[in-house]
Structure formats: C-alpha cells, structure tokens
Coordinates of C-alpha atoms and ligand atoms in Angstrom, one line a residue:
M1 CA 38.9 50.4 0.6
S2 CA 39.6 53.6 -1.2
K3 CA 41.5 53.6 -4.5
T4 CA 44.7 55.3 -5.3
A5 CA 45.3 58.0 -7.9
V6 CA 48.7 59.5 -8.7
V7 CA 49.1 62.7 -10.6
I8 CA 52.3 62.4 -12.7
I9 CA 54.0 65.7 -13.5
P10 CA 57.0 65.5 -15.9
T11 CA 59.4 68.4 -15.5
Y12 CA 62.3 69.8 -17.4
N13 CA 63.4 73.2 -16.3
E14 CA 60.2 74.1 -14.5
R15 CA 61.7 75.6 -11.4
E16 CA 59.6 78.7 -11.7
N17 CA 56.4 76.7 -12.1
I18 CA 56.5 73.5 -10.1
K19 CA 55.8 75.0 -6.7
R20 CA 52.6 76.8 -7.8
T21 CA 51.6 73.7 -9.8
V22 CA 52.0 71.4 -6.9
A23 CA 50.1 73.8 -4.6
A24 CA 47.2 74.1 -7.1
V25 CA 47.0 70.3 -7.5
L26 CA 47.1 69.7 -3.7
E27 CA 44.3 72.3 -3.4
A28 CA 42.2 70.5 -6.0
F29 CA 42.7 67.2 -4.0
T30 CA 40.5 68.7 -1.2
A31 CA 37.5 68.4 -3.5
V32 CA 38.1 64.7 -4.0
S33 CA 36.5 62.1 -1.7
C34 CA 37.0 58.3 -1.7
W35 CA 40.4 58.4 -3.5
K36 CA 43.9 58.4 -2.0
M37 CA 45.6 61.2 -4.0
S38 CA 49.3 61.9 -4.5
I39 CA 51.7 63.7 -6.8
L40 CA 54.7 62.2 -8.5
V41 CA 57.1 64.6 -10.2
V42 CA 59.3 63.0 -12.8
D43 CA 62.3 65.2 -13.3
D44 CA 65.2 64.5 -15.8
T45 CA 67.8 66.1 -13.6
S46 CA 66.9 69.6 -15.0
P47 CA 69.8 72.0 -15.3
D48 CA 67.8 74.5 -13.3
K49 CA 67.6 72.0 -10.5
T50 CA 63.8 71.7 -10.5
Y51 CA 64.3 68.5 -8.4
E52 CA 65.6 70.5 -5.5
V53 CA 62.4 72.4 -5.2
V54 CA 60.5 69.1 -5.4
R55 CA 62.6 67.7 -2.6
E56 CA 61.6 70.6 -0.4
L57 CA 57.9 70.1 -1.3
H58 CA 58.3 66.4 -0.4
K59 CA 59.5 67.4 3.1
Q60 CA 56.3 69.4 3.6
H61 CA 53.8 67.1 2.0
S62 CA 54.1 63.3 2.4
N63 CA 52.0 62.8 -0.7
V64 CA 54.4 64.6 -3.0
E65 CA 57.1 62.4 -4.4
L66 CA 60.1 62.9 -6.7
L67 CA 61.3 60.4 -9.3
L68 CA 64.7 61.5 -10.6
N69 CA 65.9 60.3 -14.0
Q70 CA 69.7 60.6 -14.6
Q71 CA 69.2 61.5 -18.2
K72 CA 66.7 63.6 -20.3
S73 CA 64.4 61.0 -21.7
G74 CA 61.7 63.2 -23.3
L75 CA 58.1 63.4 -22.4
G76 CA 57.4 59.8 -23.3
G77 CA 60.3 58.5 -21.4
A78 CA 59.4 60.5 -18.3
Y79 CA 55.8 59.3 -18.4
L80 CA 56.7 55.6 -18.9
A81 CA 59.1 55.8 -16.0
G82 CA 56.6 57.6 -13.9
M83 CA 53.8 55.2 -14.7
A84 CA 56.0 52.2 -13.9
H85 CA 56.7 53.7 -10.5
A86 CA 53.1 54.8 -9.8
F87 CA 51.4 51.5 -10.8
G88 CA 54.3 49.5 -9.2
K89 CA 55.6 50.9 -6.0
L90 CA 52.9 53.4 -5.3
Q91 CA 50.2 50.8 -6.1
A92 CA 48.1 53.3 -8.1
D93 CA 44.8 52.3 -9.7
V94 CA 44.8 55.4 -11.9
V95 CA 47.4 57.9 -13.0
F96 CA 47.0 61.4 -14.4
E97 CA 49.1 63.0 -17.0
F98 CA 49.6 66.6 -16.0
D99 CA 51.8 69.5 -17.2
A100 CA 54.0 71.4 -14.8
D101 CA 53.3 74.8 -16.3
L102 CA 49.7 75.2 -15.1
S103 CA 48.3 74.8 -18.6
H104 CA 45.9 72.3 -17.1
D105 CA 43.2 73.3 -14.7
P106 CA 43.5 70.9 -11.7
K107 CA 39.9 71.7 -10.6
K108 CA 38.8 69.2 -13.3
I109 CA 40.5 66.3 -11.6
P110 CA 37.3 65.3 -9.7
L111 CA 35.5 65.1 -13.1
F112 CA 38.0 62.7 -14.5
L113 CA 37.6 60.5 -11.4
K114 CA 33.8 60.6 -11.6
S115 CA 34.1 59.3 -15.2
I116 CA 36.3 56.5 -14.0
E117 CA 33.9 55.6 -11.2
G118 CA 31.2 55.5 -13.9
G119 CA 33.2 52.8 -15.9
S120 CA 35.6 54.7 -18.1
E121 CA 39.1 53.1 -18.4
M122 CA 40.7 56.2 -19.9
V123 CA 39.6 59.8 -19.7
L124 CA 40.8 62.6 -22.0
G125 CA 40.9 66.3 -21.2
T126 CA 39.8 68.1 -24.4
R127 CA 40.3 71.7 -25.7
Y128 CA 38.1 71.6 -28.8
I129 CA 34.6 71.1 -27.4
P130 CA 32.2 73.5 -25.7
G131 CA 33.6 74.4 -22.3
G132 CA 37.1 74.0 -23.5
S133 CA 39.4 76.4 -25.4
M134 CA 42.9 77.3 -26.6
P135 CA 44.9 80.1 -25.0
K136 CA 43.5 83.6 -25.7
N137 CA 46.9 84.9 -26.6
W138 CA 47.6 82.3 -29.3
G139 CA 47.6 83.9 -32.7
L140 CA 45.1 82.7 -35.3
H141 CA 47.5 80.7 -37.3
R142 CA 48.6 78.7 -34.2
K143 CA 45.0 78.0 -33.3
I144 CA 44.3 76.8 -36.9
M145 CA 47.4 74.6 -36.8
S146 CA 46.3 73.1 -33.5
V147 CA 42.7 72.4 -34.6
G148 CA 43.8 71.4 -38.1
A149 CA 46.4 68.9 -36.9
N150 CA 43.8 67.2 -34.6
L151 CA 41.2 67.2 -37.4
L152 CA 43.7 65.6 -39.7
I153 CA 44.4 62.8 -37.1
S154 CA 40.6 62.3 -36.7
A155 CA 40.3 62.0 -40.5
V156 CA 43.2 59.6 -41.0
F157 CA 41.9 57.3 -38.2
A158 CA 38.2 57.9 -39.2
N159 CA 37.4 58.7 -35.6
F160 CA 35.7 62.0 -34.9
K161 CA 34.6 61.1 -31.4
I162 CA 38.2 62.0 -30.3
R163 CA 38.7 65.7 -30.8
D164 CA 42.0 66.2 -28.9
W165 CA 44.6 63.6 -29.7
T166 CA 47.5 65.6 -28.4
S167 CA 46.2 66.9 -25.1
G168 CA 48.5 66.1 -22.2
Y169 CA 45.7 66.1 -19.6
R170 CA 44.5 62.5 -19.1
A171 CA 43.6 59.9 -16.6
I172 CA 44.7 56.3 -17.3
T173 CA 43.6 53.1 -15.4
K174 CA 46.0 50.2 -14.7
P175 CA 44.5 47.8 -17.3
V176 CA 45.0 50.3 -20.1
Y177 CA 48.6 50.9 -19.0
E178 CA 49.4 47.2 -18.8
A179 CA 48.0 46.6 -22.3
V180 CA 49.5 49.6 -23.9
H181 CA 53.0 50.3 -22.4
P182 CA 54.7 47.1 -23.9
L183 CA 53.8 48.6 -27.3
L184 CA 55.6 51.9 -26.7
H185 CA 59.2 52.6 -26.1
S186 CA 60.6 55.9 -25.3
G187 CA 62.9 56.1 -28.3
L188 CA 60.2 56.1 -30.9
F189 CA 57.3 57.5 -28.8
S190 CA 58.5 60.9 -27.8
G191 CA 56.6 64.2 -27.5
Y192 CA 53.2 64.2 -29.2
T193 CA 53.8 60.8 -30.8
F194 CA 53.7 59.4 -27.2
Q195 CA 50.3 61.0 -26.6
I196 CA 48.9 60.0 -30.0
G197 CA 50.4 56.5 -29.9
F198 CA 49.2 55.8 -26.4
L199 CA 45.7 56.8 -27.3
Y200 CA 45.8 54.9 -30.6
Y201 CA 46.7 51.6 -28.9
A202 CA 44.1 52.1 -26.2
L203 CA 41.5 52.6 -28.8
R204 CA 42.6 49.6 -30.8
K205 CA 42.4 47.5 -27.7
N206 CA 38.8 48.6 -27.3
F207 CA 39.1 50.2 -23.9
V208 CA 36.2 52.4 -22.7
I209 CA 37.4 55.9 -23.4
D210 CA 35.7 59.1 -22.3
P211 CA 37.0 61.9 -24.5
N212 CA 34.8 64.7 -23.1
I213 CA 36.3 66.5 -20.2
A214 CA 36.5 70.1 -21.5
Y215 CA 39.2 72.4 -20.2
H216 CA 40.6 75.8 -21.0
F217 CA 44.2 75.4 -22.0
I218 CA 46.2 78.3 -20.3
D219 CA 49.5 79.3 -21.9
R220 CA 52.5 79.0 -19.6
T221 CA 53.6 82.3 -18.0
A222 CA 57.0 81.2 -17.0
G223 CA 59.7 78.9 -18.5
E224 CA 59.9 77.6 -22.0
S225 CA 57.8 75.1 -24.1
K226 CA 59.8 72.1 -25.1
M227 CA 57.6 71.2 -28.0
G228 CA 58.6 73.0 -31.1
S229 CA 57.4 72.5 -34.7
E230 CA 60.2 69.9 -35.1
Y231 CA 57.8 67.7 -33.1
L232 CA 55.2 67.7 -35.9
V233 CA 56.8 65.5 -38.5
K234 CA 57.2 62.4 -36.4
P235 CA 53.6 62.2 -35.2
L236 CA 52.4 62.7 -38.8
M237 CA 54.6 59.9 -40.0
F238 CA 53.3 57.8 -37.2
I239 CA 49.6 58.2 -38.0
F240 CA 50.1 57.6 -41.7
R241 CA 52.2 54.5 -41.1
M242 CA 49.7 53.0 -38.6
R243 CA 46.7 53.8 -41.0
L244 CA 48.6 52.3 -44.0
Q245 CA 49.3 49.1 -42.0
E246 CA 45.6 48.9 -41.1
I247 CA 44.4 49.3 -44.6
M248 CA 46.9 46.8 -45.9
A249 CA 45.6 44.3 -43.3
M250 CA 42.0 44.8 -44.5
R251 CA 40.4 42.0 -46.4
V252 CA 38.9 44.3 -49.1
F253 CA 42.3 45.7 -49.9
K254 CA 43.9 42.3 -50.2
F255 CA 41.0 41.1 -52.4
L256 CA 41.4 44.0 -54.7
V257 CA 45.2 43.5 -55.0
V258 CA 44.6 39.8 -55.8
G259 CA 42.0 40.8 -58.3
A260 CA 44.3 43.2 -60.1
T261 CA 47.1 40.5 -60.1
G262 CA 44.6 38.1 -61.6
A263 CA 43.7 40.6 -64.3
A264 CA 47.4 41.2 -65.1
V265 CA 48.0 37.4 -65.3
Q266 CA 45.0 37.1 -67.7
L267 CA 46.2 39.7 -70.1
S268 CA 49.9 38.6 -70.2
S269 CA 49.1 34.9 -70.4
L270 CA 46.6 35.7 -73.2
M271 CA 49.4 37.2 -75.2
L272 CA 51.7 34.3 -74.4
Y273 CA 49.1 31.6 -75.4
R274 CA 48.3 33.4 -78.7
F275 CA 51.9 33.5 -79.4
L276 CA 52.5 29.8 -78.6
L277 CA 49.3 28.1 -79.8
P278 CA 49.7 28.7 -83.6
T279 CA 52.5 26.2 -83.5
F280 CA 49.9 23.5 -83.0
D281 CA 48.2 24.5 -86.3
I282 CA 44.6 24.4 -84.9
G283 CA 43.2 27.2 -86.9
F284 CA 42.6 30.9 -86.0
F285 CA 39.2 30.6 -84.2
T286 CA 40.2 27.6 -82.2
T287 CA 43.4 29.3 -81.2
F288 CA 41.5 32.4 -80.2
F289 CA 39.0 30.4 -78.0
V290 CA 41.6 28.1 -76.5
A291 CA 43.9 31.0 -75.7
S292 CA 41.1 33.0 -74.1
F293 CA 39.9 30.0 -72.1
L294 CA 43.4 29.2 -70.9
S295 CA 44.2 32.8 -69.9
I296 CA 41.0 33.1 -67.9
E297 CA 41.7 29.8 -66.2
S298 CA 45.2 30.9 -65.4
A299 CA 43.8 34.0 -63.8
I300 CA 41.3 32.0 -61.8
I301 CA 44.0 29.6 -60.5
V302 CA 46.2 32.6 -59.4
N303 CA 43.2 34.2 -57.8
F304 CA 42.3 31.1 -55.9
I305 CA 45.8 30.4 -54.6
L306 CA 46.4 34.0 -53.5
N307 CA 43.0 34.5 -51.9
N308 CA 43.3 31.2 -50.0
G309 CA 46.8 32.0 -48.8
W310 CA 46.5 35.7 -48.2
T311 CA 43.0 37.4 -48.4
F312 CA 41.3 34.6 -46.5
A313 CA 44.4 33.2 -44.7
D314 CA 42.3 33.2 -41.5
R315 CA 39.8 30.9 -43.2
K316 CA 42.1 28.7 -45.1
L317 CA 40.5 25.7 -46.8
E318 CA 41.2 22.2 -45.6
E319 CA 43.3 20.0 -48.0
G320 CA 40.4 17.6 -48.7
K321 CA 38.0 20.3 -49.6
K322 CA 40.2 22.3 -51.9
L323 CA 39.3 20.6 -55.2
L324 CA 35.5 20.9 -54.6
K325 CA 36.0 24.6 -53.5
F326 CA 38.1 25.3 -56.6
L327 CA 35.3 24.0 -58.8
Q328 CA 32.8 26.2 -57.0
F329 CA 35.3 29.1 -57.3
N330 CA 35.2 28.6 -61.1
L331 CA 31.4 28.8 -61.0
T332 CA 31.4 32.1 -59.1
S333 CA 33.8 33.5 -61.7
V334 CA 31.3 32.4 -64.4
G335 CA 28.7 34.2 -62.3
S336 CA 30.6 37.4 -62.5
I337 CA 31.1 37.1 -66.3
L338 CA 27.3 36.5 -66.7
I339 CA 26.6 39.6 -64.7
Q340 CA 28.8 41.6 -67.0
L341 CA 27.3 40.2 -70.2
G342 CA 23.8 40.5 -68.8
L343 CA 24.2 44.1 -67.9
A344 CA 25.7 44.9 -71.3
A345 CA 22.8 43.2 -73.0
I346 CA 20.1 44.9 -70.9
G347 CA 21.9 48.3 -71.4
E348 CA 22.1 47.9 -75.1
A349 CA 18.5 46.7 -75.4
T350 CA 17.0 49.6 -73.3
I351 CA 19.3 52.6 -73.5
G352 CA 21.3 51.6 -76.6
L353 CA 24.8 52.5 -77.6
K354 CA 25.3 56.2 -78.0
P355 CA 27.9 58.8 -77.3
L356 CA 27.3 60.7 -74.1
F357 CA 29.9 63.5 -73.9
T358 CA 33.4 64.3 -75.0
V359 CA 36.3 64.8 -72.6
P360 CA 37.9 68.1 -73.5
V361 CA 41.6 68.3 -74.4
I362 CA 42.0 64.6 -75.2
N363 CA 38.8 64.5 -77.3
F364 CA 37.8 61.2 -75.8
V365 CA 34.2 60.3 -76.5
V366 CA 32.4 58.7 -73.6
E367 CA 29.7 56.3 -74.8
T368 CA 27.0 54.5 -72.9
G369 CA 28.9 51.3 -73.7
L370 CA 31.8 52.4 -71.6
I371 CA 29.3 53.1 -68.7
F372 CA 27.8 49.6 -69.1
A373 CA 31.3 48.0 -69.1
V374 CA 32.5 49.9 -66.0
T375 CA 29.3 49.3 -64.1
G376 CA 29.5 45.6 -65.1
I377 CA 33.1 45.3 -63.9
L378 CA 32.3 47.0 -60.6
L379 CA 29.2 44.8 -60.1
G380 CA 31.3 41.7 -61.0
I381 CA 33.9 42.7 -58.4
G382 CA 31.2 43.1 -55.8
W383 CA 29.6 39.8 -56.7
N384 CA 33.0 38.0 -56.4
F385 CA 33.7 39.4 -52.9
F386 CA 30.2 38.5 -51.8
A387 CA 30.4 35.0 -53.2
Y388 CA 33.9 34.3 -51.8
N389 CA 32.7 35.2 -48.3
K390 CA 29.4 33.4 -48.7
F391 CA 30.3 30.2 -50.5
I392 CA 34.1 29.6 -50.7
W393 CA 35.7 30.9 -47.5
K394 CA 32.8 30.9 -45.2
K395 CA 33.1 32.3 -41.7
K396 CA 33.9 29.5 -39.3
Ligands
LIG401 N1 60.9 64.9 -17.4 C1 60.7 65.5 -18.6 N2 59.7 66.4 -18.7 C2 59.5 67.0 -19.9 C3 60.4 66.8 -21.0 N3 59.9 67.5 -22.1 C4 58.8 68.2 -21.6 N4 58.6 67.9 -20.3 C5 57.5 68.4 -19.5 O1 56.3 68.0 -20.1 C6 55.3 69.0 -19.9 C7 54.7 69.6 -21.2 O2 55.8 70.2 -21.9 P1 55.7 71.6 -22.6 O3 57.0 72.1 -23.0 O4 54.9 72.5 -21.7 O5 54.8 71.3 -23.9 P2 53.6 72.2 -24.5 O6 52.6 72.5 -23.4 O7 53.1 71.3 -25.6 O8 54.3 73.4 -25.0 C8 55.9 70.1 -19.0 O9 55.6 69.9 -17.7 C9 57.4 69.9 -19.3 O10 58.3 70.3 -18.2 C10 61.5 65.9 -20.8 O11 62.3 65.6 -21.7 N5 61.6 65.3 -19.6
LIG402 MG1 53.0 73.5 -21.8

C-alpha cells in the first residue's frame, strides 16, 4: 500500500502566487512514485480572497484541497490546523511545510521522500550548505543577519549539525507531529518561533532528523512578506529561555549552586559561632577550632540535604541508609580538604611561594600561593562531584 504525503501551503494574501505555486508542486508530483501526493492550502480568509482561487483549483484537481480558517492565526496557527486536518481526515503519513510564494523549489520534494524512505522522521530544507543559497538580490546585511541568526541558535543549543533552524521547507512524519504538537500552541509559537520551537522539541525527543536537503531560496516576486524584523525578538527570547531551563536542570549546575550555598553557610556560621562561643569561656584556641569545626559541619549538613533533595533528587537515598551515607559524605569532604592541603604542600615544596606578576591598575600581586589555592579548590570541587556520583548517590 502506498503512503500518503500532503504538502501544506499556508496562505495570506497570496492571490498572485498561489496558482503558479500549486501548478509547480503538481508538476513536481509527477517525479514521485510510490506515494499518494496531495496539496492542502490553509488560508486565513485572506482579504484578497486567495481562497477563491484555491476553490477553482480544487475543481480542476481532486488532490488540491482548501482549509479555510475564519481568522488570521499566524503561520504557526495555520500549520497546526493544516497538520491536524492532514494527519486526521486526509490520513497523511507525512506532511510538508511549503511557502506559497515559490521561495521553495518543489523539485526537491522527491529528495525529502527518499530520506524518509531511508528512515528519517523529519527532513529539513537548508539554505546554508553547499547546493543551497540565499536570494541573489538580498543585500549583504540581510544575508549576514540570516546566517548570523542561525549560527546564534546553533551556538545557544550547541548543535551545529542543524544549519537552518528557520527554514519553512520541511517534511514531518506523523510520530513527530504527535509527539511535538501538544507542546505548541499557536498563541506563543507564531512565525519563526513556530519553526524553531517545532524543531527544538523534535530534537529533544530524539527523532531521526535529516538536516541536509539543500535548496536555493528564491525571493518572492509578487505579494508581500509577512515576516518583519518584529518577528526576531520572540524567537530569541524563546531560545534563551529554553537553554536556560536546560542548564538549570543540569546536575553540574545544581551541584555548583549547592556548593556555593554551602560555602556561604560556612562563612556566615563561622562568624556566628565565633561571636557566640566566647560566652562559654573556653579559651581563644579552643574557640577557634570549635567554631571552625562547627561551621564546616554546618556547611556539610546543608550540602548533604540540598544535594539529596535537589541535585540528586532522582537518586534520593532511602531513609534507612541516610545516616551511613551521611558519614561517608563527611569522609568525601575530608578527602577534598586533604587534596587542597596536599596540593598546597607539594606546591610550596617544589615551586615555592613567590610573586608571579602584578595586575595593573589595582596593583594586585598574583603569587604562586594563589595559584595553588585556586587549583586546589577546583580539584576539590571535581573530587566532590566525582565522589558524590560514585559513592553517595550511585546510579541505580
Ligand atoms: N494562513 C496563513 N498563512 C500565513 C500567515 N503568515 C504568513 N503566511 C504564509 O506563510 C508563508 C511564508 O510567509 P512569508 O511572508 O513568505 O515569510 P518569509 O518567506 O519569511 O518572508 C507564505 O506562504 C505566507 O502566505 C498567516 O497568518 N496565516
Ligand atoms: Mg516568503
């Protein structure tokens, strides 16, 4: 049984373009075998009555359909409505995103389908790889903006395999749609945010994505673009918000926040104990050692509670094991102190304490001792993270 693919074309005031676009896509269908191909135009009741032209086309071609929205719902809203209709009533296995202004070369459609036959679950048309390009008539600054924005997105998500995050030429299989569309709603995900957001969630759900169908983006010759520079801020906010959420969910980040909290507790409680202890009249040195010990232990307790409840919440300790693990936790902390002292001792014995250089303006002299201390602290932090993972909150 052959599979079904629906090319979804959202339109808003594309009266001058839609006829040529539909003709070109139908022409491209003739090069496709083994797939049942159709076109679904999603029009938001365009003031220029684009939908009337589509109704005429539907009379001539049984595989050209119109979905008419009563209100303008933006690019994202149009695609979500179109996909629901295509995967539902039209029983599509794959849908295409395709612009009405002939910016996308329909002759590439068979390549997208080939990739899906080869196992891809989502396929991206891409402008910024060999074989693809931006419009010749775009000025240099517009090209730089376009490439720059996409490079920025790659950098923020640390994913340079995807070169074109905003391209509106894509093929999407049903499983991807079903996993991703509940996470999007047209209000928030309009314009480029819809394209970036859809791709972002497909990536996070680990679908097989082929980002390498190169195409030459042709500038529209009729009608107006709906995407102005006002569409830039929302996508930027989206990518930074998502990335921040990811970083804050990362174990290393939580571990560092907890560590810093512990350090703050240690310092402030040290001051408190040194203020309170003299009332017991136990002498200066005893006071000093007891206060130091109590403040370190306070920090350890805070660290233990926060790491157990937050950093390692997914590996929370059983009630019965907590006491033993807490004692082990104290030992790992001793380990980190020993590492720091050991490094300082070795450094002093081999290199010795001497000034290295002076920071200009503030006249701060950097000494080898400072280097030993900083290295020791970093090693101590590394040891703690290793030991927590290895001994205290082991992977289950
Ligand atoms: N149904 C619908 N289509 C839209 C809307 N906004 C844009 N489009 C269509 O989406 C496609 C891409 O829009 P376009 O303005 O060409 O964006 P650009 O290529 O980034 O400049 C075109 O086919 C538009 O007609 C909208 O609000 N509703
Ligand atoms: Mg366009």
